[in-house]
Coordinates of C-alpha atoms in Angstrom, one line a residue:
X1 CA -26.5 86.7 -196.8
X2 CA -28.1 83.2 -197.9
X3 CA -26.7 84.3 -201.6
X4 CA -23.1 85.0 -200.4
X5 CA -23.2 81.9 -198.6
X6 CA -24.6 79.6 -201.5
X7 CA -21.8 81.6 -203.9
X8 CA -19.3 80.5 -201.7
X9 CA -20.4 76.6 -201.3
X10 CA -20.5 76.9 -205.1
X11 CA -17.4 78.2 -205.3
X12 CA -15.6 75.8 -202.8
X13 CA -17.5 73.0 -205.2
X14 CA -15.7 74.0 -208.3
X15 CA -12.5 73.9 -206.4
X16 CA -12.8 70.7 -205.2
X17 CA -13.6 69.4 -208.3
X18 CA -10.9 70.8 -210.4
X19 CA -8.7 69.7 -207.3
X20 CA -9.7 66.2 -208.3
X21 CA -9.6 66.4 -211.8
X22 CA -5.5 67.5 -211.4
X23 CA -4.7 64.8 -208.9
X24 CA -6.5 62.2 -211.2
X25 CA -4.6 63.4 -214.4
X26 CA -1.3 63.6 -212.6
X27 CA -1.8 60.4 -211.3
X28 CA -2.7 58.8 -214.5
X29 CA 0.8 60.5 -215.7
X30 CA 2.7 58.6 -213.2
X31 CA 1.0 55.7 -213.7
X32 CA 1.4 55.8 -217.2
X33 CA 5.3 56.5 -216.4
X34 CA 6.1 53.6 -214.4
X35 CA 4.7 51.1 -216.6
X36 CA 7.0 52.8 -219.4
X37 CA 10.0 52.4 -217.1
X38 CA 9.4 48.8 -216.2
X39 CA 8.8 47.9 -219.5
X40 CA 12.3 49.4 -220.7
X41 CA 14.0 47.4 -217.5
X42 CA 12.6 44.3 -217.8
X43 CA 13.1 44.6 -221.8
X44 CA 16.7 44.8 -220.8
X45 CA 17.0 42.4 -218.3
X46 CA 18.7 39.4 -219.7
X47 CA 15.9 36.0 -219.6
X48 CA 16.6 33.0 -217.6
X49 CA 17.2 30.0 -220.5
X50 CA 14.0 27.6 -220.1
X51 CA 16.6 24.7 -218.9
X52 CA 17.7 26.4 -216.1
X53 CA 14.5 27.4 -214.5
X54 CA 13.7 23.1 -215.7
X55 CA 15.9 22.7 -213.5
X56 CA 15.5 24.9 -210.5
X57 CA 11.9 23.7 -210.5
X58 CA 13.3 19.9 -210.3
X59 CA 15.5 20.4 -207.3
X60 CA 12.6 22.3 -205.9
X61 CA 10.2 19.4 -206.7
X62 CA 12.8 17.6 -205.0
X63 CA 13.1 18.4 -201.9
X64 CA 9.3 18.9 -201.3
X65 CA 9.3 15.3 -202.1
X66 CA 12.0 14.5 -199.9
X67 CA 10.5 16.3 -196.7
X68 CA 7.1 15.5 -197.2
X69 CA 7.9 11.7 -198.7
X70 CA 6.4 8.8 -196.6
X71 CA 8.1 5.6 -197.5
X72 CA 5.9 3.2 -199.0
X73 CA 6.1 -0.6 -197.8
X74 CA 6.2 -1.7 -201.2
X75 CA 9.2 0.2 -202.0
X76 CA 11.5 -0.4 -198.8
X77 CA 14.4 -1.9 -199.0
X78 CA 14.6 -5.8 -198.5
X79 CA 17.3 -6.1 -196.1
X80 CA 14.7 -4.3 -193.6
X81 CA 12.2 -6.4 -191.1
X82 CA 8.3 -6.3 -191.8
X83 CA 8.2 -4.4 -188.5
X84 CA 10.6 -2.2 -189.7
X85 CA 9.4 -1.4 -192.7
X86 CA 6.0 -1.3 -192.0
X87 CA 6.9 1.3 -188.4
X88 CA 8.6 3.3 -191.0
X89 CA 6.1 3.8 -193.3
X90 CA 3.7 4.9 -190.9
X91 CA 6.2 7.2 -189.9
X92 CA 6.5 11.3 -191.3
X93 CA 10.3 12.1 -193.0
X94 CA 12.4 12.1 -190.2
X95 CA 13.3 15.2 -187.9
X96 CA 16.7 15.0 -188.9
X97 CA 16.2 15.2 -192.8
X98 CA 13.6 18.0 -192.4
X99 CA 16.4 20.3 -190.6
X100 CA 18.9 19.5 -192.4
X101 CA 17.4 20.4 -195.5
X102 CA 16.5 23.7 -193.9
X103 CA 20.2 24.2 -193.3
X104 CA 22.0 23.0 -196.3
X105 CA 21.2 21.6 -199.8
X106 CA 20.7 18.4 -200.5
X107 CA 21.9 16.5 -204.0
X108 CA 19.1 16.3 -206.7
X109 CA 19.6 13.0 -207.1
X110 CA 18.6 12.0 -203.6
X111 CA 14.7 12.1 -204.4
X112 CA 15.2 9.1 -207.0
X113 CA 15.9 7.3 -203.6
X114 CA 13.9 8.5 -200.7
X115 CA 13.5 5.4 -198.8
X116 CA 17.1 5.2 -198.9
X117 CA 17.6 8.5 -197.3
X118 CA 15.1 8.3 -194.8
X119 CA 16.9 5.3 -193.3
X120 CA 19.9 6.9 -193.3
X121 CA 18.9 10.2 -191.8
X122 CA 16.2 8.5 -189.5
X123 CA 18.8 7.5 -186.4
X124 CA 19.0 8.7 -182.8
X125 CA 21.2 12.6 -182.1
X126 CA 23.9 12.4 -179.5
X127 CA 24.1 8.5 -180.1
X128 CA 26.2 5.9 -181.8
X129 CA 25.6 6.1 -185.4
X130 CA 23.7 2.9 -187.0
X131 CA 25.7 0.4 -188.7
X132 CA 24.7 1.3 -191.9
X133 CA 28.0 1.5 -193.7
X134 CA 26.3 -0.5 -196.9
X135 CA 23.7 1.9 -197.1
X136 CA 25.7 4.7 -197.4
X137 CA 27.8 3.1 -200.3
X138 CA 24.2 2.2 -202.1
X139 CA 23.3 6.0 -201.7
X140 CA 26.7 7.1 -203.1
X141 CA 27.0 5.2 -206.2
X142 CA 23.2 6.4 -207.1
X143 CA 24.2 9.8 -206.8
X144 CA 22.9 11.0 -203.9
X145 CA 26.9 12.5 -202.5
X146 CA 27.4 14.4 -200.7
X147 CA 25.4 13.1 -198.1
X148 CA 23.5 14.9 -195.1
X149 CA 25.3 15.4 -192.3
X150 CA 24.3 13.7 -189.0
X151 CA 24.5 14.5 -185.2
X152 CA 26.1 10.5 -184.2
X153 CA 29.1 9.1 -183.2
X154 CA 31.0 7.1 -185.5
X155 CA 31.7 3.4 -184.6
X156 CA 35.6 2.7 -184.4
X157 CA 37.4 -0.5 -183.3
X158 CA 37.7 -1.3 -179.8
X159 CA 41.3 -2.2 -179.9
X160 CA 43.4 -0.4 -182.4
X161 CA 46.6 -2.2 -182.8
X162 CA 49.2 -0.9 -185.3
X163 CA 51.0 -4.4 -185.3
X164 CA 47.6 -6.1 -185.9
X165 CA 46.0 -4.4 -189.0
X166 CA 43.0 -6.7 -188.9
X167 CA 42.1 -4.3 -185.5
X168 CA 42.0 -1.6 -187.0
X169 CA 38.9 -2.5 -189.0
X170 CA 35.1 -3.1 -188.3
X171 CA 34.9 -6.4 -189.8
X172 CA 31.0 -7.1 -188.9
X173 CA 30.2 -4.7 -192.7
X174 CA 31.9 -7.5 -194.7
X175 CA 31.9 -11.2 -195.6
X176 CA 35.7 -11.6 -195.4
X177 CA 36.4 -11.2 -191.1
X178 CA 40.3 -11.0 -191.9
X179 CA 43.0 -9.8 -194.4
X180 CA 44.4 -13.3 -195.2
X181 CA 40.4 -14.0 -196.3
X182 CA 40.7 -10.6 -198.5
X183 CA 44.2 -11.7 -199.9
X184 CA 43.4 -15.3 -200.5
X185 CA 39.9 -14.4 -201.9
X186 CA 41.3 -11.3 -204.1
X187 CA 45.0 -11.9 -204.5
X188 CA 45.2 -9.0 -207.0
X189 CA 43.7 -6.2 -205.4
X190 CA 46.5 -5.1 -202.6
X191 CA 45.1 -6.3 -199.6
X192 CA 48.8 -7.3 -199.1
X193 CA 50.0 -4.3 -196.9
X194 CA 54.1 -5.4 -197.6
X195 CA 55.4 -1.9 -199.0
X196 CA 57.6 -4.5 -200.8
X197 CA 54.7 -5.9 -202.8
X198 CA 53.0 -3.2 -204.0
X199 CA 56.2 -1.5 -204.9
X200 CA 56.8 -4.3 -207.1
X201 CA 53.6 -4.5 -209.1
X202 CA 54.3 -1.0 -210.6
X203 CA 58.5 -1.8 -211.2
X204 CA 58.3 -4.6 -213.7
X205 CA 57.8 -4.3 -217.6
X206 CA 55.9 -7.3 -218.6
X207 CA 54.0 -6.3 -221.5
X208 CA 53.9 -3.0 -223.6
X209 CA 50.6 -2.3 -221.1
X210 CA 53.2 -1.9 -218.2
X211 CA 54.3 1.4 -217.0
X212 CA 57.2 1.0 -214.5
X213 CA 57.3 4.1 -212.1
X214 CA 61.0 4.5 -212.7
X215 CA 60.3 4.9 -216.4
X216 CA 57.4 7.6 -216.0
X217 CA 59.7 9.5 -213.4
X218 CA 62.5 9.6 -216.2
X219 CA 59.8 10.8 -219.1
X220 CA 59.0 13.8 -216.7
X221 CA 62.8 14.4 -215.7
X222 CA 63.3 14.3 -219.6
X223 CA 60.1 16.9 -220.1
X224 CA 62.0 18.8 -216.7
X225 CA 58.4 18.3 -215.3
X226 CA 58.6 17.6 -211.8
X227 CA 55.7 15.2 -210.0
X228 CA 55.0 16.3 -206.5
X229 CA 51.5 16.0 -206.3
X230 CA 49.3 13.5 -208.0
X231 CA 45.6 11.3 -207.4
X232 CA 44.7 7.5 -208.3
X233 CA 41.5 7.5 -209.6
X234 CA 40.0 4.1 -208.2
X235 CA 43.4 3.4 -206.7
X236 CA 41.6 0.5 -204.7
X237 CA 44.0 -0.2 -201.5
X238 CA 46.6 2.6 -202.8
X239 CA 49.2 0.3 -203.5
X240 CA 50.2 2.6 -206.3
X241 CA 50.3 5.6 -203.6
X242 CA 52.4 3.7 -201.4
X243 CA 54.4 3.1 -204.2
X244 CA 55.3 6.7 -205.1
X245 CA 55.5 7.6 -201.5
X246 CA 58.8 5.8 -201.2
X247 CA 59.9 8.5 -203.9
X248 CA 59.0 11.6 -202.1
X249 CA 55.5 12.0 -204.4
X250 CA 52.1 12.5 -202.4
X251 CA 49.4 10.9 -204.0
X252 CA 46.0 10.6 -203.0
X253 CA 43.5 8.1 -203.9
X254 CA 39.8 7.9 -204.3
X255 CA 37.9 4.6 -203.6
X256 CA 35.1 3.6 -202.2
X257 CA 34.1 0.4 -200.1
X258 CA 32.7 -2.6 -202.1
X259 CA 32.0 -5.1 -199.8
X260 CA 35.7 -5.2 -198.4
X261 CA 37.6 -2.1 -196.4
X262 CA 39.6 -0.2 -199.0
X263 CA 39.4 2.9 -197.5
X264 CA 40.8 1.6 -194.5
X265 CA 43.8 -0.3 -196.0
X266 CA 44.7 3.3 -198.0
X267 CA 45.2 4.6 -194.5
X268 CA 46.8 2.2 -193.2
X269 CA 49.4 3.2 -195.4
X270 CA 49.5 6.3 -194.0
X271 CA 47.9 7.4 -197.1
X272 CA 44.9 10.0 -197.7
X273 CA 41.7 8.2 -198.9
X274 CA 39.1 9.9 -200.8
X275 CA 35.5 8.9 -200.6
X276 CA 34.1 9.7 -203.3
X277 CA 32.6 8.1 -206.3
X278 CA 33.5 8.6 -210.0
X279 CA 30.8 10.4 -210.7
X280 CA 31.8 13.6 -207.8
X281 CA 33.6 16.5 -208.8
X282 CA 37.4 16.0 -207.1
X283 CA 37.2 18.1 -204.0
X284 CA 41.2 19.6 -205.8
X285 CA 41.7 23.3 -206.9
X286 CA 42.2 23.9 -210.3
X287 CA 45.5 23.2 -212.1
X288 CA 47.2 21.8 -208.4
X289 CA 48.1 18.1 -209.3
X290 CA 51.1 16.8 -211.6
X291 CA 49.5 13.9 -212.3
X292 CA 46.6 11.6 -212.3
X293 CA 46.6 7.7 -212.7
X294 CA 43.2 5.8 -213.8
X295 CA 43.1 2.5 -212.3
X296 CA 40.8 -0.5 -213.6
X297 CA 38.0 1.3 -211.7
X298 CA 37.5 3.5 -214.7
X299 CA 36.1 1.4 -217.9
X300 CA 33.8 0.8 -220.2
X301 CA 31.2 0.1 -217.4
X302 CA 31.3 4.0 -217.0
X303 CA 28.4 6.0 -218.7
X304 CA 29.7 7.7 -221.6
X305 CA 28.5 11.0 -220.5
X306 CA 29.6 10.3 -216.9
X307 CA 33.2 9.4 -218.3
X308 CA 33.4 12.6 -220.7
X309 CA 32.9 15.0 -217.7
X310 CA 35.1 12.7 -215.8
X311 CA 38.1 13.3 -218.2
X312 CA 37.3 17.0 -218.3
X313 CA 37.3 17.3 -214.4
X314 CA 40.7 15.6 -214.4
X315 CA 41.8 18.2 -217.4
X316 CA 40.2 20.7 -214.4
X317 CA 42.9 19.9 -211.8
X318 CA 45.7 18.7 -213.4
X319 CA 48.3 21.8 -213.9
X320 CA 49.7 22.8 -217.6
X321 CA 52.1 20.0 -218.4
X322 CA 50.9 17.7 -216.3
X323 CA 50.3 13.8 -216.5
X324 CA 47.4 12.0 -217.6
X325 CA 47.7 8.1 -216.6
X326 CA 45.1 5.4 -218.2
X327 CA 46.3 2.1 -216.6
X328 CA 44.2 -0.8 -218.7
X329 CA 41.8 1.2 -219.9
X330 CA 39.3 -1.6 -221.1
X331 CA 36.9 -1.9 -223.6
X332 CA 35.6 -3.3 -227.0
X333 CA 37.9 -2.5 -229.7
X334 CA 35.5 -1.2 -231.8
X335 CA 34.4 1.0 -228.7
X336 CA 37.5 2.3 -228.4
X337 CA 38.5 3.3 -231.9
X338 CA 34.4 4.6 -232.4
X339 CA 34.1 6.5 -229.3
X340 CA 36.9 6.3 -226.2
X341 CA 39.6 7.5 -228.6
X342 CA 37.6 10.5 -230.0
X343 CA 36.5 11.2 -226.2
X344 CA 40.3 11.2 -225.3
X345 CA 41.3 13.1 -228.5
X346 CA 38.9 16.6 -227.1
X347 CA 41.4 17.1 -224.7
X348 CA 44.1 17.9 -227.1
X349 CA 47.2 16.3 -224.8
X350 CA 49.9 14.9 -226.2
X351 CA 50.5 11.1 -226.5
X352 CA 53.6 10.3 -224.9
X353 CA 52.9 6.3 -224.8
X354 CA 49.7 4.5 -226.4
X355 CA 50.0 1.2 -226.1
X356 CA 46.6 -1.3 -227.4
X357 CA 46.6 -5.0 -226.5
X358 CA 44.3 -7.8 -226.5
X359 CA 42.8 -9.0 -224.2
X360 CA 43.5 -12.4 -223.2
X361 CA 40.6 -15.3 -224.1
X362 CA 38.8 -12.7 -225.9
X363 CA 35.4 -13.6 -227.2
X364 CA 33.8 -10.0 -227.7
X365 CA 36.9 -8.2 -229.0
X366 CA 37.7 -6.6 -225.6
X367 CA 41.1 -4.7 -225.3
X368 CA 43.0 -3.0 -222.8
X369 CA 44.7 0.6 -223.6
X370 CA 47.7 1.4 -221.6
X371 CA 47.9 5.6 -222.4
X372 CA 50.5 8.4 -220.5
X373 CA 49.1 11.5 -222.2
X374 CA 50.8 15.1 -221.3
X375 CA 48.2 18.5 -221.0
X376 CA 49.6 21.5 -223.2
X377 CA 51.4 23.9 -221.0
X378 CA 48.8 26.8 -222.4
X379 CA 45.6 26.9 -224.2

């Protein structure tokens, strides 16, 4: 009996052995087969390019920096109390920026200028909103657009008076308190809100820099292109808008508010502003607008980079046969031969007026370029 019971342990041994031995081979099989597989996928899965994930790990960078940044003293912005600064220093980033960038993404360009952005975004919910309308510009311009959105109220006048346009604005964000301070001060830049004026600064042919209206709205009767829709680039007060909106064309204009209340004079008009800086892709469809005027706001002053995807955003909305306005383009001469003209040239429209003058008083060789340029139906 002991015998039959030690065969039979010896027995069950072997099995269990040989039990193992299968499960570890099969196992090894599998093993072996998945690493194969995985091999073959990720062989034929296509690689991110290195500048990409440069610069996914930048805006990632960036907003760690941004919700974990303290302000530093040394680096706040003068216009702020020693209190002030010193209270927000101390202080974490504010509630507000770290929910918002939980919510929503935040421009890359914001963590160049976190002290900026903590001011902004460090206000009290369900309140008036500070009166921080020069920070907000600041933040703009440096790229930081578009901005985080806040939980305030905006400040508006107390007594809105269509017959008195100087109610209509909050006055205490610039030097000038009135209009008559603006148009004395800045006599060229449309503050004058007579429908008369500004139609008349875009009716008279001067110079061979001048464009009347009547004269592009017979080149594009002439090209049976019909101008509905169009945007002023920099269109300061939208005198130019107001101007084409007594012929029946909506046009929109982008500004922004340097130290004097553009945006509010557009709509005073009853014109659309758009806040936006030059460096902000339109917030247009594609291929939607018939034509698209540059004011003085774009120039030389303009990155070179900056102004080449500028010109290729504006290619972006304006339809197939649509206008392209340079109004005074200014620059160096040799600048524009060497590197504006070339820039212009990429787009491949057709020059329907090119017009170069000098400027007046010269002492650098600055000239002004007066161009109507016409996108090719198709591509």
């Amino acid at each position: 009996m002991a015998g039959f019971t030690m065969s039979l342990n010896l027995i069950l041994l072997v099995a269990m052995v040989a039990t193992n031995i299968l499960s570890l081979y099969h196992l090894s099989s599998t093993t072996n087969f998945f690493q194969s597989t995985l091999k073959s996928t990720q062989s034929s899965v296509p690689t991110v390019p290195d500048h990409l994930l440069r610069q996914l790990h930048t805006i990632r960078a960036a907003i760690n920096h941004l919700t974990s940044h303290q302000p530093d003293k040394s680096t706040s912005t003068s216009s702020s109390s020693p209190s002030t600064t010193t209270s927000r220093a101390a202080a974490a980033a504010p509630k507000e920026l770290l929910i918002y960038s939980k919510l929503s993404p935040i421009a890359s360009a914001c963590h160049n200028y976190p002290d900026l952005l903590h001011e902004y975004m460090n206000y009290t919910p369900f309140s008036l909103c500070p009166s921080d309308t020069d920070l907000v510009e600041k933040l703009i311009l440096r790229g930081c657009h578009p901005l985080p959105r806040r939980r305030c109220f905006s400040r508006t006048p107390r007594n809105p008076s269509d017959s008195k346009p100087e109610s209509n604005v909050l006055w205490s964000y610039y030097s000038c308190k009135s209009f008559d301070c603006l148009i004395t001060k800045f006599p060229d830049l449309g503050f004058d809100l007579s429908l008369e004026k500004s139609k008349s600064q875009f009716s008279a042919y001067k110079s061979e820099l001048d464009l009347p209206i009547s004269q592009l709205l017979q080149i594009a009767k002439s090209a049976n292109s019909v101008l509905r829709l169009g945007i002023d680039v920099g269109g300061g007060t939208g005198s130019f808008a107001a101007a084409m909106k007594a012929r029946n064309v909506t046009v929109m204009t982008t500004t922004m508010n340097f130290n004097a209340p553009y945006s509010e004079a557009v709509a005073m008009r009853g014109l659309v502003p758009l806040h936006v800086p030059l460096q902000q892709r339109l917030p247009v469809f594609d291929g939607v607008v018939d034509l698209v005027r540059c004011g003085r706001a774009v120039n030389r002053w303009i990155p070179v980079t900056v102004m080449e995807f500028l010109f290729f955003d504006l290619d972006r909305i304006l339809r197939g046969g649509g206008y392209l306005w340079l109004d005074r383009f200014f620059s160096k001469k040799v600048d524009l031969e060497n590197v504006y003209a070339p820039m212009i040239g990429k787009l491949g429209y057709k020059k329907v007026k090119w017009a170069v003058a000098n400027k007046m008083d010269s002492k650098h060789g600055e000239v002004f370029l007066t161009a109507l340029l016409q996108k090719p139906v198709a591509r």
